Short mmCIF file of C-alpha atoms and ligand atoms in Angstrom, two decimals:
data_model
loop_
_atom_site.label_atom_id
_atom_site.label_comp_id
_atom_site.label_asym_id
_atom_site.label_seq_id
_atom_site.Cartn_x
_atom_site.Cartn_y
_atom_site.Cartn_z
CA MET X 64 89.69 -48.59 79.62
CA SER X 65 87.83 -45.63 77.87
CA ALA X 66 88.21 -42.12 79.60
CA PHE X 67 84.39 -41.60 78.87
CA ASP X 68 81.13 -43.21 80.50
CA VAL X 69 79.88 -43.85 76.83
CA ASP X 70 81.29 -43.47 73.14
CA LEU X 71 78.38 -41.59 71.76
CA PHE X 72 75.57 -39.84 73.75
CA VAL X 73 72.22 -39.21 71.49
CA ILE X 74 70.00 -36.30 72.65
CA GLY X 75 66.29 -37.02 71.17
CA ALA X 76 65.21 -40.53 70.03
CA GLY X 77 63.41 -39.08 66.73
CA SER X 78 64.05 -40.00 63.09
CA GLY X 79 67.84 -38.87 63.05
CA GLY X 80 68.72 -39.94 66.67
CA VAL X 81 67.30 -43.48 66.72
CA ARG X 82 69.01 -44.48 63.41
CA ALA X 83 72.38 -42.73 64.41
CA ALA X 84 72.24 -44.59 67.63
CA ARG X 85 71.40 -47.88 66.19
CA ILE X 86 74.00 -47.63 63.43
CA ALA X 87 76.67 -46.55 65.86
CA ALA X 88 75.92 -49.45 68.44
CA GLY X 89 76.35 -52.23 65.33
CA TYR X 90 79.65 -50.66 64.76
CA GLY X 91 80.29 -51.46 68.57
CA ALA X 92 79.93 -48.17 70.08
CA LYS X 93 78.57 -48.06 73.40
CA VAL X 94 75.28 -45.86 73.04
CA LEU X 95 73.13 -43.81 75.09
CA VAL X 96 69.73 -42.36 74.07
CA ALA X 97 68.03 -39.54 76.07
CA GLU X 98 64.28 -38.80 75.01
CA GLU X 99 62.21 -36.45 77.09
CA PHE X 100 58.76 -37.01 75.64
CA ARG X 101 58.07 -40.53 73.41
CA VAL X 102 60.68 -42.78 71.60
CA GLY X 103 60.05 -42.10 68.21
CA GLY X 104 60.11 -38.36 67.84
CA THR X 105 57.91 -36.04 65.79
CA CYS X 106 57.34 -38.28 63.01
CA VAL X 107 56.01 -41.26 64.70
CA ILE X 108 54.28 -39.62 67.80
CA ARG X 109 52.94 -36.37 66.41
CA GLY X 110 53.58 -35.87 62.68
CA CYS X 111 54.07 -37.90 59.30
CA ILE X 112 52.71 -41.27 60.78
CA PRO X 113 49.23 -39.73 62.60
CA LYS X 114 48.83 -37.37 60.11
CA LYS X 115 48.75 -39.91 57.30
CA LEU X 116 46.48 -42.03 59.33
CA MET X 117 44.11 -38.94 59.68
CA VAL X 118 44.52 -38.20 56.10
CA TYR X 119 43.29 -42.02 55.20
CA ALA X 120 40.33 -41.28 57.67
CA SER X 121 39.30 -38.11 55.65
CA ARG X 122 39.40 -39.72 52.39
CA PHE X 123 36.67 -42.32 53.11
CA ALA X 124 34.18 -39.17 52.98
CA ASP X 125 35.28 -38.56 49.21
CA ASP X 126 35.10 -42.78 48.67
CA PHE X 127 31.56 -42.65 49.99
CA GLU X 128 30.40 -39.93 47.52
CA ASP X 129 32.24 -41.41 44.71
CA ALA X 130 30.63 -44.72 45.18
CA ALA X 131 27.23 -43.81 44.01
CA GLY X 132 28.35 -43.32 40.33
CA PHE X 133 29.68 -46.94 40.69
CA GLY X 134 26.05 -48.23 41.81
CA TRP X 135 26.70 -48.07 45.13
CA THR X 136 23.88 -47.10 47.78
CA LEU X 137 25.19 -46.52 51.15
CA ALA X 138 23.66 -45.40 54.50
CA LYS X 139 24.67 -42.22 55.69
CA PRO X 140 28.12 -42.45 56.94
CA VAL X 141 28.80 -41.33 60.51
CA PHE X 142 32.46 -40.59 61.55
CA ASP X 143 33.48 -40.85 65.27
CA TRP X 144 36.52 -38.49 66.00
CA ASN X 145 37.24 -40.78 69.27
CA THR X 146 37.35 -43.89 67.72
CA LEU X 147 39.86 -42.48 65.30
CA VAL X 148 41.99 -40.77 67.90
CA ALA X 149 41.93 -44.47 69.74
CA ALA X 150 43.21 -46.17 66.81
CA LYS X 151 45.52 -43.72 65.90
CA GLU X 152 46.89 -43.70 69.73
CA LYS X 153 47.25 -47.46 69.72
CA GLU X 154 49.16 -47.60 66.20
CA ILE X 155 51.84 -44.82 67.26
CA SER X 156 52.24 -46.92 70.90
CA ARG X 157 52.79 -50.02 68.94
CA LEU X 158 55.16 -48.13 66.80
CA SER X 159 56.98 -46.30 69.46
CA ALA X 160 57.42 -49.63 71.18
CA ILE X 161 59.16 -51.20 68.01
CA TYR X 162 61.56 -48.38 68.07
CA ARG X 163 62.67 -48.89 71.72
CA THR X 164 62.70 -52.69 70.89
CA ASN X 165 65.11 -52.34 68.29
CA LEU X 166 67.23 -49.95 70.24
CA ASP X 167 67.44 -52.51 72.80
CA LYS X 168 68.57 -54.94 70.37
CA ALA X 169 70.93 -53.11 69.06
CA GLY X 170 72.51 -52.71 72.42
CA VAL X 171 71.75 -49.00 72.97
CA SER X 172 70.29 -47.85 76.39
CA ILE X 173 67.60 -45.50 76.74
CA LEU X 174 67.03 -43.08 79.20
CA ASP X 175 63.46 -41.54 79.78
CA SER X 176 64.59 -38.16 80.76
CA ARG X 177 65.48 -34.70 79.37
CA ALA X 178 69.18 -34.42 78.71
CA GLU X 179 71.05 -30.86 78.31
CA VAL X 180 74.67 -30.34 77.26
CA GLU X 181 77.14 -29.30 80.00
CA GLY X 182 80.48 -29.19 77.98
CA PRO X 183 82.08 -30.49 74.89
CA HIS X 184 81.78 -34.03 76.53
CA THR X 185 79.30 -33.92 79.24
CA ILE X 186 75.56 -34.24 79.42
CA ARG X 187 73.40 -33.68 82.54
CA LEU X 188 70.32 -35.69 82.70
CA LYS X 189 67.46 -33.55 83.83
CA ASN X 190 65.43 -36.38 85.81
CA SER X 191 68.04 -37.77 88.11
CA GLY X 192 70.87 -34.81 87.91
CA GLN X 193 73.33 -37.32 86.94
CA GLU X 194 76.11 -36.38 84.45
CA VAL X 195 77.04 -38.45 81.82
CA SER X 196 80.45 -38.12 79.68
CA ALA X 197 80.52 -39.24 76.16
CA ARG X 198 83.43 -39.31 73.61
CA TYR X 199 80.76 -37.54 71.33
CA ILE X 200 77.45 -35.79 71.64
CA LEU X 201 74.98 -36.04 69.00
CA VAL X 202 72.40 -33.44 69.33
CA ALA X 203 69.05 -34.64 67.45
CA THR X 204 66.22 -32.87 69.09
CA GLY X 205 64.19 -31.64 66.33
CA GLY X 206 62.18 -28.79 65.95
CA SER X 207 59.00 -27.17 67.71
CA PRO X 208 55.92 -25.21 66.41
CA VAL X 209 56.53 -21.49 66.19
CA LEU X 210 53.70 -19.73 68.10
CA GLU X 211 53.21 -16.75 65.54
CA PRO X 212 51.80 -14.40 65.13
CA SER X 213 52.09 -12.86 68.40
CA ILE X 214 48.76 -11.74 68.88
CA PRO X 215 46.38 -11.09 72.01
CA GLY X 216 44.87 -14.64 72.91
CA LEU X 217 47.60 -16.69 71.53
CA GLU X 218 47.63 -19.06 74.75
CA HIS X 219 44.19 -20.17 73.29
CA THR X 220 45.60 -21.77 70.34
CA ILE X 221 46.99 -25.31 69.60
CA THR X 222 49.83 -26.68 67.24
CA SER X 223 50.16 -29.84 65.60
CA ASN X 224 51.47 -31.12 68.94
CA GLU X 225 47.72 -30.99 70.28
CA VAL X 226 45.61 -31.53 66.93
CA PHE X 227 45.83 -35.58 67.20
CA ASP X 228 44.49 -35.75 70.69
CA LEU X 229 41.58 -33.09 70.60
CA PRO X 230 38.94 -34.08 72.72
CA GLU X 231 36.15 -33.74 70.15
CA LEU X 232 36.18 -32.84 66.39
CA PRO X 233 35.80 -28.96 66.24
CA ARG X 234 32.65 -27.71 64.55
CA HIS X 235 34.55 -24.80 63.15
CA MET X 236 38.50 -24.54 63.13
CA LEU X 237 40.49 -21.70 62.13
CA ILE X 238 43.97 -22.96 60.52
CA VAL X 239 46.72 -20.23 60.51
CA GLY X 240 49.41 -20.77 57.79
CA GLY X 241 50.08 -21.93 54.36
CA GLY X 242 52.63 -24.41 54.66
CA TYR X 243 52.25 -28.21 54.04
CA ILE X 244 51.08 -28.86 57.74
CA ALA X 245 48.47 -26.03 57.22
CA VAL X 246 47.05 -27.33 54.09
CA GLU X 247 47.05 -31.09 54.91
CA PHE X 248 45.07 -30.54 58.28
CA ALA X 249 42.69 -28.02 56.28
CA SER X 250 42.14 -30.71 53.88
CA VAL X 251 41.86 -33.38 56.33
CA PHE X 252 39.37 -31.71 59.04
CA ALA X 253 37.10 -30.40 55.98
CA ARG X 254 36.50 -33.88 55.01
CA LEU X 255 35.72 -35.10 58.39
CA GLY X 256 32.91 -32.79 58.83
CA THR X 257 34.62 -29.37 60.15
CA LYS X 258 34.27 -26.05 59.00
CA VAL X 259 37.55 -24.74 58.21
CA THR X 260 38.84 -21.51 57.70
CA LEU X 261 42.39 -21.16 56.41
CA THR X 262 44.23 -17.73 56.68
CA VAL X 263 47.48 -17.38 54.85
CA ARG X 264 49.78 -14.36 55.10
CA SER X 265 50.60 -14.19 51.29
CA GLU X 266 48.72 -14.66 48.19
CA ASN X 267 48.64 -18.27 47.97
CA VAL X 268 49.57 -21.55 49.80
CA LEU X 269 52.45 -23.67 49.73
CA ARG X 270 55.11 -21.20 48.89
CA GLY X 271 58.51 -22.92 47.30
CA PHE X 272 56.41 -25.42 45.57
CA ASP X 273 55.65 -25.40 41.66
CA GLU X 274 53.22 -22.38 40.91
CA ASP X 275 50.67 -24.46 38.98
CA MET X 276 50.92 -27.16 41.58
CA ARG X 277 50.27 -24.38 44.27
CA CYS X 278 47.05 -23.06 42.52
CA GLY X 279 45.85 -26.86 42.09
CA VAL X 280 46.05 -27.35 45.96
CA ARG X 281 44.38 -24.10 46.55
CA ASP X 282 41.75 -24.75 44.39
CA ALA X 283 40.82 -28.29 45.56
CA LEU X 284 40.82 -27.00 49.25
CA GLN X 285 38.07 -24.53 48.41
CA HIS X 286 36.22 -27.17 46.39
CA ALA X 287 36.33 -29.16 49.65
CA GLY X 288 34.61 -26.38 51.12
CA VAL X 289 37.69 -24.48 53.00
CA ASP X 290 37.24 -21.10 53.30
CA LEU X 291 40.39 -19.61 52.08
CA LYS X 292 41.52 -16.18 53.38
CA ILE X 293 44.60 -14.69 51.71
CA VAL X 294 46.59 -12.17 52.91
CA THR X 295 45.08 -12.34 56.35
CA LEU X 296 45.86 -13.27 59.65
CA PRO X 297 44.25 -13.38 62.91
CA ALA X 298 44.83 -9.99 64.89
CA ARG X 299 42.98 -11.41 68.44
CA ILE X 300 41.36 -14.22 69.94
CA ASP X 301 39.00 -13.95 72.73
CA LYS X 302 37.76 -16.84 74.76
CA GLY X 303 33.80 -16.90 75.18
CA ALA X 304 31.77 -19.30 77.38
CA ASP X 305 32.67 -22.23 74.95
CA ARG X 306 33.97 -21.08 71.95
CA LEU X 307 36.97 -18.47 70.60
CA SER X 308 36.03 -15.23 69.04
CA VAL X 309 38.54 -14.63 66.39
CA THR X 310 38.90 -11.34 64.91
CA LEU X 311 40.80 -11.08 61.62
CA THR X 312 43.12 -8.51 60.06
CA ASP X 313 40.33 -8.08 57.45
CA GLY X 314 37.93 -6.94 60.13
CA THR X 315 35.89 -10.49 59.85
CA LEU X 316 34.61 -12.08 63.40
CA LEU X 317 34.94 -15.65 63.59
CA ASP X 318 33.48 -18.06 66.35
CA VAL X 319 35.36 -21.19 66.12
CA ASP X 320 36.37 -24.26 68.51
CA GLN X 321 39.82 -24.27 67.82
CA VAL X 322 42.63 -21.98 66.20
CA MET X 323 45.31 -24.07 65.26
CA LEU X 324 48.91 -22.51 64.46
CA ALA X 325 50.92 -24.20 61.48
CA THR X 326 53.06 -21.21 61.13
CA GLY X 327 56.26 -22.95 60.87
CA ARG X 328 58.67 -24.73 63.00
CA LEU X 329 61.77 -23.90 64.74
CA PRO X 330 64.89 -25.69 65.70
CA HIS X 331 64.71 -27.07 69.29
CA THR X 332 67.62 -25.91 71.00
CA LYS X 333 66.30 -23.59 73.68
CA GLY X 334 67.51 -24.50 76.86
CA LEU X 335 69.47 -27.11 75.56
CA GLY X 336 72.96 -25.84 77.21
CA LEU X 337 74.95 -25.95 73.79
CA GLU X 338 76.07 -22.40 74.69
CA LYS X 339 78.16 -23.93 77.71
CA ALA X 340 79.98 -26.10 75.38
CA GLY X 341 80.46 -23.21 72.81
CA VAL X 342 78.55 -24.70 70.11
CA GLU X 343 77.57 -22.02 67.70
CA LEU X 344 73.76 -21.41 66.45
CA ASP X 345 72.47 -19.52 63.69
CA GLN X 346 70.03 -16.90 63.91
CA ILE X 347 66.84 -19.09 64.34
CA GLY X 348 68.75 -21.23 67.12
CA ALA X 349 69.54 -24.07 64.30
CA VAL X 350 72.72 -25.82 65.16
CA LYS X 351 75.57 -24.78 62.77
CA VAL X 352 77.08 -28.07 60.96
CA ASP X 353 79.36 -28.57 57.87
CA LYS X 354 78.58 -31.48 55.47
CA PHE X 355 79.40 -34.32 58.11
CA SER X 356 77.09 -32.86 60.72
CA LYS X 357 79.61 -31.81 62.79
CA THR X 358 79.39 -28.54 64.79
CA ASN X 359 82.40 -26.23 65.51
CA ILE X 360 83.15 -28.50 68.55
CA ASP X 361 84.94 -31.42 67.59
CA SER X 362 83.22 -33.88 69.71
CA ILE X 363 79.49 -32.51 68.99
CA TYR X 364 77.44 -33.38 65.92
CA ALA X 365 73.82 -32.54 65.07
CA VAL X 366 71.43 -34.23 62.68
CA GLY X 367 67.89 -33.70 61.31
CA ASP X 368 65.41 -30.41 61.95
CA VAL X 369 67.51 -28.97 64.68
CA THR X 370 70.21 -28.44 62.08
CA ASN X 371 67.26 -26.73 59.55
CA ARG X 372 68.57 -28.01 56.30
CA VAL X 373 66.03 -30.04 55.03
CA ALA X 374 63.22 -30.90 57.74
CA LEU X 375 61.82 -34.08 56.46
CA THR X 376 62.09 -37.54 58.22
CA PRO X 377 64.09 -39.37 55.56
CA VAL X 378 66.59 -36.67 55.64
CA ALA X 379 67.18 -36.90 59.51
CA ILE X 380 67.46 -40.49 58.87
CA ARG X 381 69.90 -40.17 56.21
CA GLU X 382 71.99 -37.66 58.13
CA GLY X 383 71.98 -39.89 61.13
CA HIS X 384 72.96 -42.91 59.38
CA ALA X 385 75.98 -41.09 57.59
CA PHE X 386 77.16 -39.51 60.62
CA ALA X 387 77.27 -43.06 62.45
CA ASP X 388 79.11 -44.29 59.28
CA THR X 389 81.69 -41.61 59.55
CA ILE X 390 82.31 -41.49 62.95
CA PHE X 391 82.15 -45.19 63.93
CA GLY X 392 82.19 -46.90 60.87
CA ASN X 393 85.24 -45.35 59.50
CA LYS X 394 83.69 -44.55 56.40
CA GLU X 395 83.29 -41.04 55.47
CA THR X 396 79.80 -40.26 54.36
CA LEU X 397 77.89 -37.59 53.00
CA VAL X 398 74.12 -36.50 52.47
CA ASP X 399 73.07 -35.73 49.19
CA TYR X 400 70.38 -33.08 49.16
CA ALA X 401 69.83 -32.73 45.40
CA ASN X 402 66.19 -34.06 44.13
CA ILE X 403 64.79 -35.22 47.38
CA ALA X 404 61.25 -36.46 46.55
CA THR X 405 58.39 -35.25 48.71
CA ALA X 406 54.70 -35.05 49.07
CA VAL X 407 52.18 -33.01 50.56
CA PHE X 408 49.30 -35.05 51.65
CA THR X 409 46.25 -33.09 50.58
CA THR X 410 43.25 -34.95 48.74
CA PRO X 411 44.35 -34.90 45.99
CA GLU X 412 47.95 -35.11 46.82
CA LEU X 413 51.03 -33.21 45.45
CA GLY X 414 54.19 -35.27 44.51
CA THR X 415 57.18 -33.44 43.69
CA VAL X 416 60.93 -33.92 42.63
CA GLY X 417 63.45 -31.62 41.51
CA LEU X 418 63.17 -27.65 40.40
CA THR X 419 59.99 -26.09 40.02
CA GLU X 420 59.65 -24.34 36.74
CA GLU X 421 60.28 -20.93 38.54
CA GLN X 422 63.59 -22.62 39.89
CA ALA X 423 64.61 -23.97 36.53
CA ARG X 424 63.88 -20.93 34.98
CA GLU X 425 66.13 -18.75 37.31
CA GLN X 426 69.05 -21.18 36.74
CA PHE X 427 68.97 -22.46 33.32
CA ASP X 428 69.00 -20.75 29.63
CA CYS X 429 66.64 -22.60 28.09
CA VAL X 430 63.74 -24.50 30.07
CA ASP X 431 61.01 -26.79 28.30
CA ILE X 432 57.64 -27.55 29.66
CA TYR X 433 55.50 -30.20 29.47
CA ALA X 434 52.24 -29.90 31.23
CA ALA X 435 48.90 -31.53 31.10
CA SER X 436 45.75 -31.61 33.05
CA PHE X 437 42.89 -33.92 32.46
CA ARG X 438 40.03 -35.67 34.58
CA PRO X 439 41.20 -39.20 35.78
CA LEU X 440 39.10 -41.79 34.54
CA LYS X 441 37.61 -42.62 38.10
CA ALA X 442 36.24 -39.09 38.01
CA THR X 443 33.88 -39.67 34.64
CA LEU X 444 31.79 -42.23 36.69
CA SER X 445 32.13 -40.42 40.25
CA GLY X 446 31.54 -37.11 38.82
CA ARG X 447 34.37 -35.89 40.83
CA GLN X 448 35.57 -32.39 39.17
CA GLU X 449 38.83 -32.11 40.30
CA LYS X 450 41.67 -32.38 37.87
CA THR X 451 44.81 -34.20 37.69
CA ALA X 452 48.11 -31.73 36.71
CA MET X 453 51.42 -33.06 35.53
CA LYS X 454 54.48 -31.15 34.79
CA ILE X 455 57.88 -32.19 33.52
CA VAL X 456 60.49 -29.42 33.57
CA VAL X 457 63.21 -30.05 31.04
CA ASP X 458 66.55 -28.64 30.57
CA GLY X 459 65.88 -27.53 26.80
CA THR X 460 69.80 -27.88 26.24
CA THR X 461 70.46 -31.10 27.54
CA ASP X 462 67.26 -32.69 27.40
CA ARG X 463 67.55 -33.54 31.21
CA VAL X 464 64.53 -33.69 33.59
CA LEU X 465 65.26 -31.13 35.94
CA GLY X 466 61.85 -31.75 37.93
CA VAL X 467 58.18 -33.46 37.99
CA HIS X 468 55.33 -32.25 39.37
CA ILE X 469 52.23 -34.14 40.10
CA PHE X 470 48.79 -32.92 41.67
CA GLY X 471 46.18 -35.74 41.77
CA ASP X 472 45.90 -39.24 43.28
CA HIS X 473 48.64 -41.19 44.28
CA ALA X 474 50.99 -38.51 43.48
CA GLY X 475 53.26 -39.12 46.35
CA GLU X 476 53.53 -42.65 45.42
CA MET X 477 54.37 -41.42 41.72
CA ALA X 478 57.35 -39.06 43.31
CA GLN X 479 59.04 -41.63 45.05
CA VAL X 480 59.53 -43.62 42.03
CA LEU X 481 60.23 -40.66 39.96
CA GLY X 482 62.89 -39.58 42.35
CA ILE X 483 64.89 -42.65 41.16
CA ALA X 484 64.77 -41.46 37.56
CA VAL X 485 65.48 -37.84 38.02
CA LYS X 486 68.41 -39.04 40.53
CA MET X 487 69.96 -41.06 37.81
CA GLY X 488 69.81 -38.01 35.41
CA VAL X 489 66.82 -39.35 33.33
CA ARG X 490 66.19 -37.37 30.29
CA LYS X 491 62.81 -36.38 28.49
CA ALA X 492 63.53 -38.97 25.71
CA ASP X 493 63.60 -41.75 28.21
CA PHE X 494 60.39 -40.88 29.33
CA ASP X 495 59.20 -40.84 25.62
CA ASP X 496 60.87 -44.25 25.02
CA THR X 497 59.01 -45.42 28.18
CA MET X 498 56.28 -47.77 27.30
CA ALA X 499 52.77 -46.67 29.14
CA VAL X 500 51.19 -48.75 31.72
CA HIS X 501 47.36 -48.44 30.51
CA PRO X 502 44.84 -47.01 31.89
CA THR X 503 46.51 -45.33 34.59
CA SER X 504 46.94 -41.78 35.62
CA ALA X 505 50.64 -41.97 35.62
CA GLU X 506 50.97 -43.00 31.76
CA GLU X 507 50.58 -39.20 31.22
CA LEU X 508 54.08 -38.87 32.19
CA VAL X 509 55.43 -40.87 29.48
CA THR X 510 53.02 -39.72 26.67
CA MET X 511 53.45 -35.97 26.97
CA ARG X 512 54.96 -35.63 23.81
CA THR X 513 54.12 -32.02 22.82
CA ARG X 514 56.02 -29.07 24.44
CA THR X 515 53.93 -26.73 26.32
CA ALA X 516 56.40 -23.92 26.43
CA ARG X 517 59.81 -22.89 26.11
CA TYR X 518 61.54 -20.49 27.93
CA GLU X 519 64.76 -19.03 26.37
CA ARG X 520 67.20 -16.53 28.44
CA GLU X 521 67.87 -13.44 26.28
CA THR X 522 71.39 -13.05 25.24
CA VAL X 523 73.41 -11.51 28.19
CA GLY X 524 73.82 -7.96 27.42
CA GLU X 525 76.27 -5.40 29.42
CA GLU X 526 73.59 -5.10 32.03
CA GLY X 527 73.50 -8.63 32.49
CA PRO X 528 71.29 -11.50 31.86
CA GLY X 529 68.10 -10.42 30.01
CA ALA X 530 64.57 -11.59 31.33
CA ALA X 531 63.47 -15.21 30.53
CA VAL X 532 61.08 -15.09 27.37
CA ILE X 533 58.55 -17.29 26.17
CA ALA X 534 59.74 -18.74 22.83
CA GLU X 535 56.24 -20.64 22.22
C1 FAD Y 218 52.46 -32.29 61.81
C2 FAD Y 218 53.91 -32.86 61.21
C3 FAD Y 218 53.78 -33.74 59.81
C4 FAD Y 218 55.24 -33.96 59.27
N1 FAD Y 218 54.96 -34.68 58.46
C5 FAD Y 218 55.86 -35.24 57.47
C6 FAD Y 218 55.83 -35.98 56.39
O1 FAD Y 218 54.63 -36.32 55.96
N2 FAD Y 218 57.03 -36.46 55.86
C7 FAD Y 218 58.07 -36.23 56.16
O2 FAD Y 218 59.36 -36.55 55.82
N3 FAD Y 218 58.43 -35.38 57.06
C8 FAD Y 218 57.16 -34.95 57.87
N4 FAD Y 218 57.58 -34.21 58.96
C9 FAD Y 218 58.56 -33.77 59.28
C10 FAD Y 218 59.28 -34.86 60.42
O3 FAD Y 218 58.44 -34.95 61.45
C11 FAD Y 218 60.42 -34.36 61.08
O4 FAD Y 218 61.44 -33.75 59.82
C12 FAD Y 218 61.33 -35.40 61.64
O5 FAD Y 218 60.69 -36.04 62.53
C13 FAD Y 218 62.75 -35.01 61.95
O6 FAD Y 218 63.47 -35.72 62.66
P1 FAD Y 218 64.46 -35.27 63.89
O7 FAD Y 218 65.02 -36.75 64.39
O8 FAD Y 218 65.36 -34.37 63.61
O9 FAD Y 218 63.39 -34.71 65.09
P2 FAD Y 218 62.32 -35.37 65.95
O10 FAD Y 218 61.47 -36.62 65.30
O11 FAD Y 218 61.57 -34.25 66.27
O12 FAD Y 218 62.74 -35.94 67.14
C14 FAD Y 218 63.51 -34.95 68.20
C15 FAD Y 218 63.36 -35.73 69.66
O13 FAD Y 218 63.85 -35.31 70.49
C16 FAD Y 218 63.34 -35.03 71.87
N5 FAD Y 218 64.08 -33.86 72.47
C17 FAD Y 218 63.99 -32.62 72.35
N6 FAD Y 218 65.01 -32.47 73.27
C18 FAD Y 218 65.22 -33.07 73.91
C19 FAD Y 218 65.94 -32.96 75.17
N7 FAD Y 218 66.64 -31.93 75.73
N8 FAD Y 218 66.49 -34.14 76.03
C20 FAD Y 218 65.78 -35.36 75.69
N9 FAD Y 218 65.10 -35.40 74.52
C21 FAD Y 218 64.68 -34.20 73.72
C22 FAD Y 218 61.84 -34.78 71.42
O14 FAD Y 218 61.08 -35.04 72.31
C23 FAD Y 218 61.71 -35.65 69.94
O15 FAD Y 218 61.41 -36.92 70.50
C24 FAD Y 218 56.08 -33.52 59.59
C25 FAD Y 218 56.28 -32.90 60.79
C26 FAD Y 218 54.95 -32.52 61.35
C27 FAD Y 218 55.30 -31.64 62.73
#
């Protein structure tokens, strides 16, 4: 008989926790999962899925406009926010139930309770006060929105946790932040009919993405009517009778219905009791783990956003799976973090895989850029002005493709497929050898033959590597 109540106790039924629990149970482990909110976690309940549903809703606005150029006459479309919220709720409830059923089928027990760590093998359930012992504990508690900047009136703000269930569509909304969540919601609400002001701490949106793509997203947001204020933040928020009065750092006064903070997310470890077990956290509270997701305590592992590695659903899932394979499947498995394809679901969207031009130029001696910007075929009749932009970043020495960046319709779908090729070590010559699919936007990827720029690093002198220079 085992010395523990269960082989594995998973704290958090989100992307990483659910996958780890199911796979571990499949290897014969006795598994318990505790969830304090709703099974499915951030992605299903208040992240990727409801967000993408809202992106779809918002894009009809463009489709209705575009239809005229193709001969359609439509009555003035009317949007009803509450219908969308109800439909979204129905779908995420269905998905949450499927997650629950799949856990049941795998033999995993689910506890609807907050759980906290009491020691290296002990967890306490907050609902009942019951203690459970486990051979292994997996911390998969995700992250939560940062409430910044710390200003008077912060209590009147909302975050992505609340935005999906607002009682009504805001007439005017201030979104604070320049990351992917901020720009996605700015793009969504602007199309649903909200007047959107977006304040960004720095000079541009989407820090860390390719510079040209960042500019593409910025321009498209402004084109959609988003009032973008760079190097600006809210300074104070005052609650009026039925609206919020916001003073910005540039002195502007805004009357808005909602202020949404999208200023980042922090690992969800507060009050979790990890210190009682001696688990080390980093300076922002993320659980420190090794390449097998093991903490400094042998019986405690952590996966997903709580470890602050790459905060994306597929990564959390992969980490959860690798943990279960390693510990319960007797199959040491590592997660490969190189070349993770990802998308930003603005309209148009940004799809990306691999190094940006800026990163490549820092890391490689010779970098070739192939870039194109064009009006997609559909826009010729719809009259839409936005351009599609594509960029291939190539190691000029080996011809290996280091990164591909696309800003245009279906860029996320393209990035997923390009991710396979880049992962396999595709060369630019392989792109050139590939027959185009015509007429598509993606065909541009295999027809960009003329190099746009080559950047060569100057010979290393006594003072170290010289600056990158444009050779053509
Ligand atoms: C608005 C938004 C949009 C996003 N869009 C995308 C996207 O398009 N693509 C993408 O890949 N990623 C996206 N993400 C990120 C993605 O949602 C996360 O990376 C992913 O959900 C992380 O999974 P996880 O298992 O680490 O944590 P989570 O999915 O957050 O799950 C953690 C779970 O633990 C529970 N929990 C926490 N503490 C306790 C406790 N003490 N006891 C019991 N339960 C607890 C929480 O309630 C939660 O259900 C988005 C995130 C947000 C906020």
